PDB file of C-alpha atoms in Angstrom:
ATOM      1  CA  MET A 114       4.489  -8.315 -12.902  1.00 50.00           C
ATOM      2  CA  ILE A 115       2.850  -5.281 -14.955  1.00 62.00           C
ATOM      3  CA  ASP A 116       4.699  -2.106 -15.057  1.00 68.00           C
ATOM      4  CA  ARG A 117       3.336   0.427 -12.860  1.00 71.00           C
ATOM      5  CA  ASP A 118       3.453   2.727 -15.430  1.00 79.00           C
ATOM      6  CA  LYS A 119       0.501   1.191 -16.739  1.00 88.00           C
ATOM      7  CA  TRP A 120      -1.862   1.026 -13.678  1.00 92.00           C
ATOM      8  CA  GLY A 121      -0.395   3.699 -10.836  1.00 91.00           C
ATOM      9  CA  GLY A 122      -2.260   6.685 -12.839  1.00 91.00           C
ATOM     10  CA  PHE A 123      -5.578   4.957 -12.087  1.00 94.00           C
ATOM     11  CA  ALA A 124      -4.658   4.482  -8.509  1.00 93.00           C
ATOM     12  CA  ARG A 125      -3.470   7.969  -8.073  1.00 91.00           C
ATOM     13  CA  ASP A 126      -6.652   9.186  -9.202  1.00 93.00           C
ATOM     14  CA  ALA A 127      -8.737   6.850  -7.379  1.00 95.00           C
ATOM     15  CA  ASP A 128      -7.016   7.832  -4.058  1.00 91.00           C
ATOM     16  CA  GLU A 129      -7.823  11.540  -4.751  1.00 90.00           C
ATOM     17  CA  PHE A 130     -11.523  10.568  -5.311  1.00 94.00           C
ATOM     18  CA  PHE A 131     -11.441   8.491  -2.219  1.00 93.00           C
ATOM     19  CA  ILE A 132      -9.872  11.143   0.075  1.00 89.00           C
ATOM     20  CA  SER A 133     -12.475  13.839  -1.666  1.00 90.00           C
ATOM     21  CA  TYR A 134     -15.069  11.186  -0.615  1.00 92.00           C
ATOM     22  CA  MET A 135     -13.693  11.318   3.117  1.00 90.00           C
ATOM     23  CA  ILE A 136     -13.810  15.022   3.080  1.00 88.00           C
ATOM     24  CA  VAL A 137     -17.259  15.795   1.964  1.00 90.00           C
ATOM     25  CA  ALA A 138     -18.652  12.945   4.010  1.00 89.00           C
ATOM     26  CA  CYS A 139     -16.995  13.888   7.375  1.00 88.00           C
ATOM     27  CA  GLU A 140     -17.589  17.555   7.012  1.00 87.00           C
ATOM     28  CA  SER A 141     -20.652  18.284   5.400  1.00 84.00           C
ATOM     29  CA  GLY A 142     -24.383  16.892   5.163  1.00 75.00           C
ATOM     30  CA  PHE A 143     -24.152  16.311   1.458  1.00 84.00           C
ATOM     31  CA  MET A 144     -25.013  12.910   0.251  1.00 80.00           C
ATOM     32  CA  PHE A 145     -25.814  12.878  -3.412  1.00 83.00           C
ATOM     33  CA  SER A 146     -22.019  14.216  -4.228  1.00 89.00           C
ATOM     34  CA  THR A 147     -20.752  11.441  -1.757  1.00 92.00           C
ATOM     35  CA  HIS A 148     -22.250   8.841  -4.060  1.00 91.00           C
ATOM     36  CA  PHE A 149     -20.332  10.381  -6.983  1.00 93.00           C
ATOM     37  CA  LEU A 150     -16.822  10.366  -5.596  1.00 95.00           C
ATOM     38  CA  TYR A 151     -17.533   7.080  -3.678  1.00 95.00           C
ATOM     39  CA  GLY A 152     -18.304   5.256  -6.825  1.00 95.00           C
ATOM     40  CA  HIS A 153     -15.847   6.998  -9.144  1.00 96.00           C
ATOM     41  CA  SER A 154     -13.222   5.949  -6.524  1.00 96.00           C
ATOM     42  CA  VAL A 155     -13.981   2.458  -6.542  1.00 97.00           C
ATOM     43  CA  GLU A 156     -14.586   2.282 -10.464  1.00 97.00           C
ATOM     44  CA  LEU A 157     -10.750   3.645 -10.722  1.00 97.00           C
ATOM     45  CA  TYR A 158      -9.122   1.262  -8.178  1.00 96.00           C
ATOM     46  CA  LEU A 159     -10.776  -1.542  -9.809  1.00 97.00           C
ATOM     47  CA  LYS A 160      -9.512  -0.566 -13.032  1.00 96.00           C
ATOM     48  CA  ALA A 161      -6.042  -0.036 -11.639  1.00 96.00           C
ATOM     49  CA  ILE A 162      -6.492  -3.513 -10.323  1.00 96.00           C
ATOM     50  CA  TYR A 163      -7.070  -5.158 -13.649  1.00 95.00           C
ATOM     51  CA  ILE A 164      -4.594  -3.572 -15.605  1.00 94.00           C
ATOM     52  CA  LYS A 165      -1.826  -4.646 -12.961  1.00 93.00           C
ATOM     53  CA  GLN A 166      -3.520  -8.542 -13.364  1.00 93.00           C
ATOM     54  CA  THR A 167      -3.501  -8.386 -16.978  1.00 92.00           C
ATOM     55  CA  GLY A 168      -2.020  -5.302 -18.370  1.00 91.00           C
ATOM     56  CA  ASP A 169      -5.232  -5.061 -20.552  1.00 91.00           C
ATOM     57  CA  ILE A 170      -5.855  -1.412 -20.484  1.00 90.00           C
ATOM     58  CA  ASP A 171      -8.630  -1.320 -23.373  1.00 88.00           C
ATOM     59  CA  ARG A 172     -10.919  -3.933 -21.270  1.00 87.00           C
ATOM     60  CA  ALA A 173     -10.298  -2.003 -18.394  1.00 87.00           C
ATOM     61  CA  SER A 174     -12.839   0.628 -19.713  1.00 85.00           C
ATOM     62  CA  GLY A 175     -16.341   1.893 -19.313  1.00 86.00           C
ATOM     63  CA  HIS A 176     -18.231   2.667 -16.301  1.00 90.00           C
ATOM     64  CA  ASP A 177     -19.898  -0.932 -15.296  1.00 91.00           C
ATOM     65  CA  VAL A 178     -18.728  -1.311 -11.586  1.00 94.00           C
ATOM     66  CA  LYS A 179     -19.782  -4.826 -11.471  1.00 93.00           C
ATOM     67  CA  SER A 180     -18.454  -6.006 -14.631  1.00 93.00           C
ATOM     68  CA  LEU A 181     -14.928  -4.778 -13.660  1.00 94.00           C
ATOM     69  CA  PHE A 182     -15.331  -6.189 -10.157  1.00 95.00           C
ATOM     70  CA  GLU A 183     -15.911  -9.802 -11.387  1.00 93.00           C
ATOM     71  CA  LEU A 184     -13.601  -9.372 -14.111  1.00 93.00           C
ATOM     72  CA  CYS A 185     -10.844  -8.794 -11.152  1.00 95.00           C
ATOM     73  CA  GLN A 186     -12.196 -11.722  -9.323  1.00 95.00           C
ATOM     74  CA  ALA A 187     -11.881 -13.815 -12.522  1.00 94.00           C
ATOM     75  CA  ALA A 188      -8.005 -13.162 -13.143  1.00 91.00           C
ATOM     76  CA  SER A 189      -5.417 -14.620 -10.842  1.00 84.00           C
ATOM     77  CA  PRO A 190      -4.851 -13.881  -8.033  1.00 89.00           C
ATOM     78  CA  PRO A 191      -8.342 -12.731  -7.372  1.00 93.00           C
ATOM     79  CA  PHE A 192      -9.388  -9.726  -5.471  1.00 95.00           C
ATOM     80  CA  MET A 193     -11.745  -9.780  -2.832  1.00 94.00           C
ATOM     81  CA  PRO A 194     -13.085 -13.458  -3.593  1.00 92.00           C
ATOM     82  CA  SER A 195     -15.113 -13.454  -0.669  1.00 88.00           C
ATOM     83  CA  PHE A 196     -17.446 -10.800  -1.810  1.00 92.00           C
ATOM     84  CA  LYS A 197     -19.828 -11.496  -4.663  1.00 89.00           C
ATOM     85  CA  PHE A 198     -22.774 -10.181  -6.157  1.00 91.00           C
ATOM     86  CA  ARG A 199     -26.294 -11.358  -5.177  1.00 92.00           C
ATOM     87  CA  GLY A 200     -28.284  -9.432  -7.462  1.00 92.00           C
ATOM     88  CA  THR A 201     -29.319  -6.443  -9.160  1.00 92.00           C
ATOM     89  CA  PHE A 202     -29.746  -2.952  -6.913  1.00 92.00           C
ATOM     90  CA  LYS A 203     -33.187  -3.156  -8.174  1.00 92.00           C
ATOM     91  CA  GLU A 204     -33.721  -7.167  -6.900  1.00 95.00           C
ATOM     92  CA  LEU A 205     -31.948  -6.483  -3.823  1.00 95.00           C
ATOM     93  CA  HIS A 206     -33.477  -3.301  -2.725  1.00 94.00           C
ATOM     94  CA  SER A 207     -37.057  -4.833  -3.196  1.00 95.00           C
ATOM     95  CA  LEU A 208     -36.205  -7.388  -0.908  1.00 96.00           C
ATOM     96  CA  SER A 209     -34.680  -5.555   1.731  1.00 95.00           C
ATOM     97  CA  GLN A 210     -38.103  -3.346   1.460  1.00 94.00           C
ATOM     98  CA  LYS A 211     -40.117  -6.265   2.206  1.00 96.00           C
ATOM     99  CA  ARG A 212     -37.847  -7.598   5.187  1.00 95.00           C
ATOM    100  CA  MET A 213     -37.908  -4.096   6.833  1.00 93.00           C
ATOM    101  CA  LYS A 214     -41.960  -4.420   6.283  1.00 94.00           C
ATOM    102  CA  GLY A 215     -42.108  -7.868   7.977  1.00 96.00           C
ATOM    103  CA  LEU A 216     -43.217  -9.386   4.633  1.00 96.00           C
ATOM    104  CA  SER A 217     -42.219 -13.121   4.254  1.00 95.00           C
ATOM    105  CA  LEU A 218     -39.474 -14.039   2.608  1.00 96.00           C
ATOM    106  CA  ASN A 219     -37.607 -17.404   1.927  1.00 97.00           C
ATOM    107  CA  LYS A 220     -34.339 -18.504   3.356  1.00 96.00           C
ATOM    108  CA  GLU A 221     -32.477 -17.403   0.026  1.00 96.00           C
ATOM    109  CA  GLU A 222     -34.161 -14.077  -0.365  1.00 97.00           C
ATOM    110  CA  ASP A 223     -33.695 -13.336   3.462  1.00 97.00           C
ATOM    111  CA  VAL A 224     -30.041 -13.860   2.859  1.00 95.00           C
ATOM    112  CA  LYS A 225     -29.720 -11.546  -0.160  1.00 96.00           C
ATOM    113  CA  ALA A 226     -31.849  -9.006   1.898  1.00 96.00           C
ATOM    114  CA  ILE A 227     -29.432  -8.744   4.655  1.00 95.00           C
ATOM    115  CA  HIS A 228     -26.505  -8.696   2.196  1.00 94.00           C
ATOM    116  CA  PHE A 229     -27.862  -5.906   0.826  1.00 93.00           C
ATOM    117  CA  LEU A 230     -28.688  -3.967   3.943  1.00 92.00           C
ATOM    118  CA  ASN A 231     -24.772  -4.171   4.684  1.00 92.00           C
ATOM    119  CA  HIS A 232     -24.016  -2.976   1.442  1.00 93.00           C
ATOM    120  CA  GLN A 233     -26.349  -0.757   0.200  1.00 92.00           C
ATOM    121  CA  GLU A 234     -24.408   2.127  -1.040  1.00 92.00           C
ATOM    122  CA  PHE A 235     -22.262  -0.045  -2.972  1.00 94.00           C
ATOM    123  CA  PHE A 236     -24.670  -1.450  -4.708  1.00 94.00           C
ATOM    124  CA  LEU A 237     -26.099   1.675  -5.430  1.00 92.00           C
ATOM    125  CA  ILE A 238     -23.080   2.911  -7.157  1.00 93.00           C
ATOM    126  CA  ALA A 239     -22.430  -0.410  -8.908  1.00 94.00           C
ATOM    127  CA  ASP A 240     -25.604  -0.390 -10.926  1.00 91.00           C
ATOM    128  CA  ASN A 241     -26.165   3.032 -11.378  1.00 90.00           C
ATOM    129  CA  LEU A 242     -22.685   4.762 -11.312  1.00 90.00           C
ATOM    130  CA  MET A 243     -23.311   7.270 -14.417  1.00 86.00           C
ATOM    131  CA  ASN A 244     -26.684   8.427 -13.364  1.00 87.00           C
ATOM    132  CA  LEU A 245     -25.020   9.400  -9.756  1.00 86.00           C
ATOM    133  CA  LYS A 246     -24.311  12.889 -11.144  1.00 83.00           C
ATOM    134  CA  TYR A 247     -27.871  13.811 -11.960  1.00 84.00           C
ATOM    135  CA  PHE A 248     -29.266  12.774  -8.734  1.00 78.00           C
ATOM    136  CA  SER A 249     -31.834  15.456  -8.801  1.00 80.00           C
ATOM    137  CA  SER A 250     -32.390  15.266 -12.099  1.00 85.00           C
ATOM    138  CA  PRO A 251     -34.097  12.691 -14.630  1.00 83.00           C
ATOM    139  CA  TRP A 252     -32.061   9.392 -14.931  1.00 85.00           C
ATOM    140  CA  ARG A 253     -31.221   7.822 -18.019  1.00 82.00           C
ATOM    141  CA  GLY A 254     -30.578   4.112 -19.491  1.00 80.00           C
ATOM    142  CA  ALA A 255     -31.901   0.938 -18.470  1.00 71.00           C
ATOM    143  CA  ASN A 256     -31.552   2.014 -14.759  1.00 77.00           C
ATOM    144  CA  LYS A 257     -33.577   5.245 -14.576  1.00 77.00           C
ATOM    145  CA  GLU A 258     -36.144   3.625 -12.744  1.00 80.00           C
ATOM    146  CA  ASN A 259     -33.800   3.223  -9.696  1.00 77.00           C
ATOM    147  CA  LYS A 260     -33.983   6.823  -9.001  1.00 76.00           C
ATOM    148  CA  GLY A 261     -35.564   7.624  -5.835  1.00 71.00           C
ATOM    149  CA  LYS A 262     -35.381   4.252  -4.277  1.00 76.00           C
ATOM    150  CA  ASN A 263     -34.424   5.067  -0.942  1.00 71.00           C
ATOM    151  CA  ILE A 264     -31.379   3.449   0.970  1.00 78.00           C
ATOM    152  CA  VAL A 265     -29.901   4.353   4.439  1.00 70.00           C
ATOM    153  CA  THR A 266     -26.281   5.353   4.382  1.00 75.00           C
ATOM    154  CA  ILE A 267     -23.741   5.560   7.118  1.00 74.00           C
ATOM    155  CA  THR A 268     -20.901   7.930   6.072  1.00 78.00           C
ATOM    156  CA  PRO A 269     -18.162   7.044   5.741  1.00 87.00           C
ATOM    157  CA  ASP A 270     -19.304   3.994   4.247  1.00 90.00           C
ATOM    158  CA  PHE A 271     -17.764   0.830   6.510  1.00 89.00           C
ATOM    159  CA  PHE A 272     -17.363  -1.529   3.182  1.00 92.00           C
ATOM    160  CA  LEU A 273     -15.723   1.344   1.080  1.00 93.00           C
ATOM    161  CA  ILE A 274     -12.988   1.594   3.862  1.00 91.00           C
ATOM    162  CA  LYS A 275     -12.729  -2.545   3.968  1.00 92.00           C
ATOM    163  CA  PHE A 276     -12.231  -2.074   0.015  1.00 95.00           C
ATOM    164  CA  VAL A 277      -9.827   0.582  -0.251  1.00 93.00           C
ATOM    165  CA  ARG A 278      -7.652  -1.047   2.535  1.00 91.00           C
ATOM    166  CA  GLU A 279      -7.755  -4.125   0.390  1.00 93.00           C
ATOM    167  CA  ALA A 280      -7.383  -2.407  -3.037  1.00 94.00           C
ATOM    168  CA  LYS A 281      -4.320  -0.366  -1.468  1.00 92.00           C
ATOM    169  CA  ALA A 282      -2.885  -3.830  -0.118  1.00 91.00           C
ATOM    170  CA  TYR A 283      -3.245  -5.705  -3.451  1.00 94.00           C
ATOM    171  CA  LEU A 284      -1.815  -3.082  -5.725  1.00 93.00           C
ATOM    172  CA  GLY A 285       0.943  -2.524  -2.957  1.00 89.00           C
ATOM    173  CA  PHE A 286       0.103   1.546  -3.795  1.00 83.00           C
ATOM    174  CA  ASP A 287       1.876   3.952  -1.320  1.00 75.00           C
ATOM    175  CA  SER A 288      -0.328   6.911  -2.486  1.00 71.00           C
ATOM    176  CA  GLY A 289       3.127   8.959  -2.916  1.00 63.00           C
ATOM    177  CA  LEU A 290       2.569  12.767  -3.707  1.00 62.00           C
ATOM    178  CA  ILE A 291      -0.973  12.731  -2.706  1.00 64.00           C
ATOM    179  CA  LEU A 292      -0.459  12.142   0.839  1.00 64.00           C
ATOM    180  CA  ARG A 293       2.647  14.430   1.331  1.00 64.00           C
ATOM    181  CA  CYS A 294       0.230  16.890   0.075  1.00 64.00           C
ATOM    182  CA  LEU A 295      -2.221  16.228   2.068  1.00 65.00           C
ATOM    183  CA  ASN A 296       0.073  15.938   5.080  1.00 64.00           C
ATOM    184  CA  ASN A 297       1.688  19.356   4.120  1.00 63.00           C
ATOM    185  CA  ASP A 298      -0.575  21.451   2.925  1.00 60.00           C
ATOM    186  CA  PHE A 299      -3.728  20.416   4.284  1.00 66.00           C
ATOM    187  CA  ARG A 300      -3.413  18.979   7.860  1.00 65.00           C
ATOM    188  CA  ASN A 301      -4.552  21.739   9.862  1.00 70.00           C
ATOM    189  CA  GLU A 302      -7.610  22.430   7.591  1.00 76.00           C
ATOM    190  CA  ILE A 303      -9.555  19.002   7.976  1.00 79.00           C
ATOM    191  CA  SER A 304     -11.385  17.902  11.040  1.00 82.00           C
ATOM    192  CA  PRO A 305     -10.133  15.662  13.504  1.00 84.00           C
ATOM    193  CA  LYS A 306     -13.096  13.382  12.412  1.00 85.00           C
ATOM    194  CA  THR A 307     -11.678  13.199   9.263  1.00 84.00           C
ATOM    195  CA  LYS A 308      -8.152  12.781  10.015  1.00 81.00           C
ATOM    196  CA  ALA A 309      -9.142   9.966  11.946  1.00 83.00           C
ATOM    197  CA  TRP A 310     -11.067   8.047   9.271  1.00 84.00           C
ATOM    198  CA  LEU A 311      -8.102   8.596   6.689  1.00 82.00           C
ATOM    199  CA  SER A 312      -6.014   7.292   9.367  1.00 80.00           C
ATOM    200  CA  GLU A 313      -7.594   3.998   8.835  1.00 78.00           C
ATOM    201  CA  ILE A 314      -6.274   3.489   5.604  1.00 81.00           C
ATOM    202  CA  TYR A 315      -3.086   5.578   5.478  1.00 73.00           C
ATOM    203  CA  TYR A 316      -0.954   6.136   8.298  1.00 58.00           C
ATOM    204  CA  PRO A 317      -1.757   6.728  12.192  1.00 52.00           C
ATOM    205  CA  ASP A 318      -0.261  10.339  12.410  1.00 48.00           C
ATOM    206  CA  LEU A 319      -2.040  12.087   9.677  1.00 50.00           C
TER     207      LEU A 319
END
């Protein structure tokens, strides 16, 4: 078993990004900042998981969410083995647009399009994490052409809730100090909607 000191800090930081995402998603109309918070929460949970699986901090580097996810799935025991990337954001976005326009798709393409429509924001952050902080500015790198491709987001994102629930269970991470801080210092500052969604992950009497 890999010592918690090696991965616990990543998990705690992931929790803070996730809680920030939930507050912004539930209590504001901001969209671009929620993508940024979503993406970095996922990135840090995956790094914590991979380090717990392998002890390899050096390989748990960079910002490629798809690669990190697949590393966690390749390790033993795998994380979320039922989820598979069925293509890139660009490819699947194109198929989903064709489907919504009623254009003909073969069976495999239709499966991919539906998969994308159910996980749109996750695919956005997986392929474009480092550009998300520049959402209203020119994007850089190989995926710069993905800027401006419309997706439909439901906030909070249901797949992120599932992902975080499974990540925390996999890690056996109880969140400790950050939860006590949230409960004691900010309980009366956040809305009932935010409390209700956070209670889906943490505990029912938040």
